[in-house]
Amino acid sequence: MEPSVTSLPKDPSSLWSIHRGRSPLIGTAIHDGHLIWPHLEARMALDEAGRLREEDPFTAQFIADMANRMVVHRSRFELDLNRAPDGAIYLHPDQSWGLRVWRDQPEAQDVEALMRQHASYYSTLRHILSDIEAEHGGFVLLDMHSYNHRRAGAAALATSQDEAPDINIGTSSMDRARWAHVLDPFIDCLRQHKLGGRSLDVRENIAFAGKGEQTRFVHEHFPQTGCAIAVEFKKIFMDEWTGEPDEAAIADLREAIRSSLPVLEAALDARR
């Protein structure tokens, strides 16, 4: 079966899409994308299905109700925006879950172009966040990702629930005490929602600790005013081996995030 991918933009040169509204909340889906420059794809050893398995398709749908959002259309196998520049291109298998990404590694001029792409994203993000900060005095960024839980194979047992919550909240770069008044109501709100007849299992720093570059960047540049929360959805909303989505599960998870938005805004307002 051919892998299913998110709806790609019509322009294959698209980098990212930005929606700007009047809200102190912003969502990002920086691993949602699947596009790769054709001349780079020709040098890759990893096939499309292998790439899709480690991308985060459909995560853009979880932020579709947010007034401010940024969705990246490029594959993380071209350039991983959630890593620092020196590790953003997976040149060696130990950077990419043991996967051999490149048959022929990108040439120097391509690496330079991708590094400009990385810098451009973070320059754009900083500008948008500064604008939101100026308007609202502070902001919450929801950094949406997903993760695999059937790594041993499509027919193998899934990772135990103890080690793989439905939603993992990553906070390692956050001043947890400073932002507890935002984070704790957010987690409580998500736990009130059901998926498949049971309440969502939402826990903090279990499968991942939120050590990505984007949350680190936010907390470095906006230490007093920016709360960046890494939100990792277990791939219970899709088949991680075929890429096929579970539309009902996606809708339920989108609704869980939508319902949390007034909770986040109220929490921000309470400290002003």
mmCIF file of C-alpha atoms in Angstrom, residues 31 46 50-56 75-78 80 82-83 87-101 145-148 151 207-208 232 235:
data_model
loop_
_atom_site.group_PDB
_atom_site.id
_atom_site.type_symbol
_atom_site.label_atom_id
_atom_site.label_comp_id
_atom_site.label_asym_id
_atom_site.label_seq_id
_atom_site.Cartn_x
_atom_site.Cartn_y
_atom_site.Cartn_z
ATOM 1 C CA HIS A 31 7.449 18.082 11.282
ATOM 2 C CA LEU A 46 15.768 6.260 2.522
ATOM 3 C CA GLY A 50 10.657 5.210 5.523
ATOM 4 C CA ARG A 51 10.655 8.984 5.653
ATOM 5 C CA LEU A 52 6.934 9.222 6.310
ATOM 6 C CA ARG A 53 7.211 6.810 9.224
ATOM 7 C CA GLU A 54 9.362 9.285 11.153
ATOM 8 C CA GLU A 55 7.564 12.440 10.042
ATOM 9 C CA ASP A 56 4.558 13.832 11.899
ATOM 10 C CA SER A 75 10.360 16.956 5.401
ATOM 11 C CA ARG A 76 12.482 16.675 8.516
ATOM 12 C CA PHE A 77 14.745 14.411 6.399
ATOM 13 C CA GLU A 78 15.609 17.409 4.264
ATOM 14 C CA ASP A 80 14.995 19.149 10.851
ATOM 15 C CA ASN A 82 13.616 21.043 15.728
ATOM 16 C CA ARG A 83 17.362 20.558 15.956
ATOM 17 C CA GLY A 87 22.479 18.586 13.727
ATOM 18 C CA ALA A 88 19.582 19.646 11.528
ATOM 19 C CA ILE A 89 20.689 17.560 8.514
ATOM 20 C CA TYR A 90 20.813 13.828 9.261
ATOM 21 C CA LEU A 91 24.233 13.099 7.823
ATOM 22 C CA HIS A 92 24.885 9.995 9.945
ATOM 23 C CA PRO A 93 22.559 7.154 11.042
ATOM 24 C CA ASP A 94 23.106 7.907 14.728
ATOM 25 C CA GLN A 95 21.240 11.186 14.107
ATOM 26 C CA SER A 96 18.202 9.425 12.621
ATOM 27 C CA TRP A 97 17.210 6.349 14.637
ATOM 28 C CA GLY A 98 19.852 4.257 12.848
ATOM 29 C CA LEU A 99 18.372 5.007 9.431
ATOM 30 C CA ARG A 100 20.725 5.626 6.516
ATOM 31 C CA VAL A 101 19.223 8.748 4.968
ATOM 32 C CA HIS A 145 4.626 16.482 17.229
ATOM 33 C CA SER A 146 3.831 12.777 17.110
ATOM 34 C CA TYR A 147 5.691 9.578 17.881
ATOM 35 C CA ASN A 148 5.711 5.925 16.893
ATOM 36 C CA ARG A 151 8.620 0.256 16.096
ATOM 37 C CA ALA A 207 8.367 9.196 26.214
ATOM 38 C CA PHE A 208 10.087 12.517 25.499
ATOM 39 C CA GLU A 232 3.753 14.730 21.408
ATOM 40 C CA LYS A 235 0.311 7.778 16.619
#
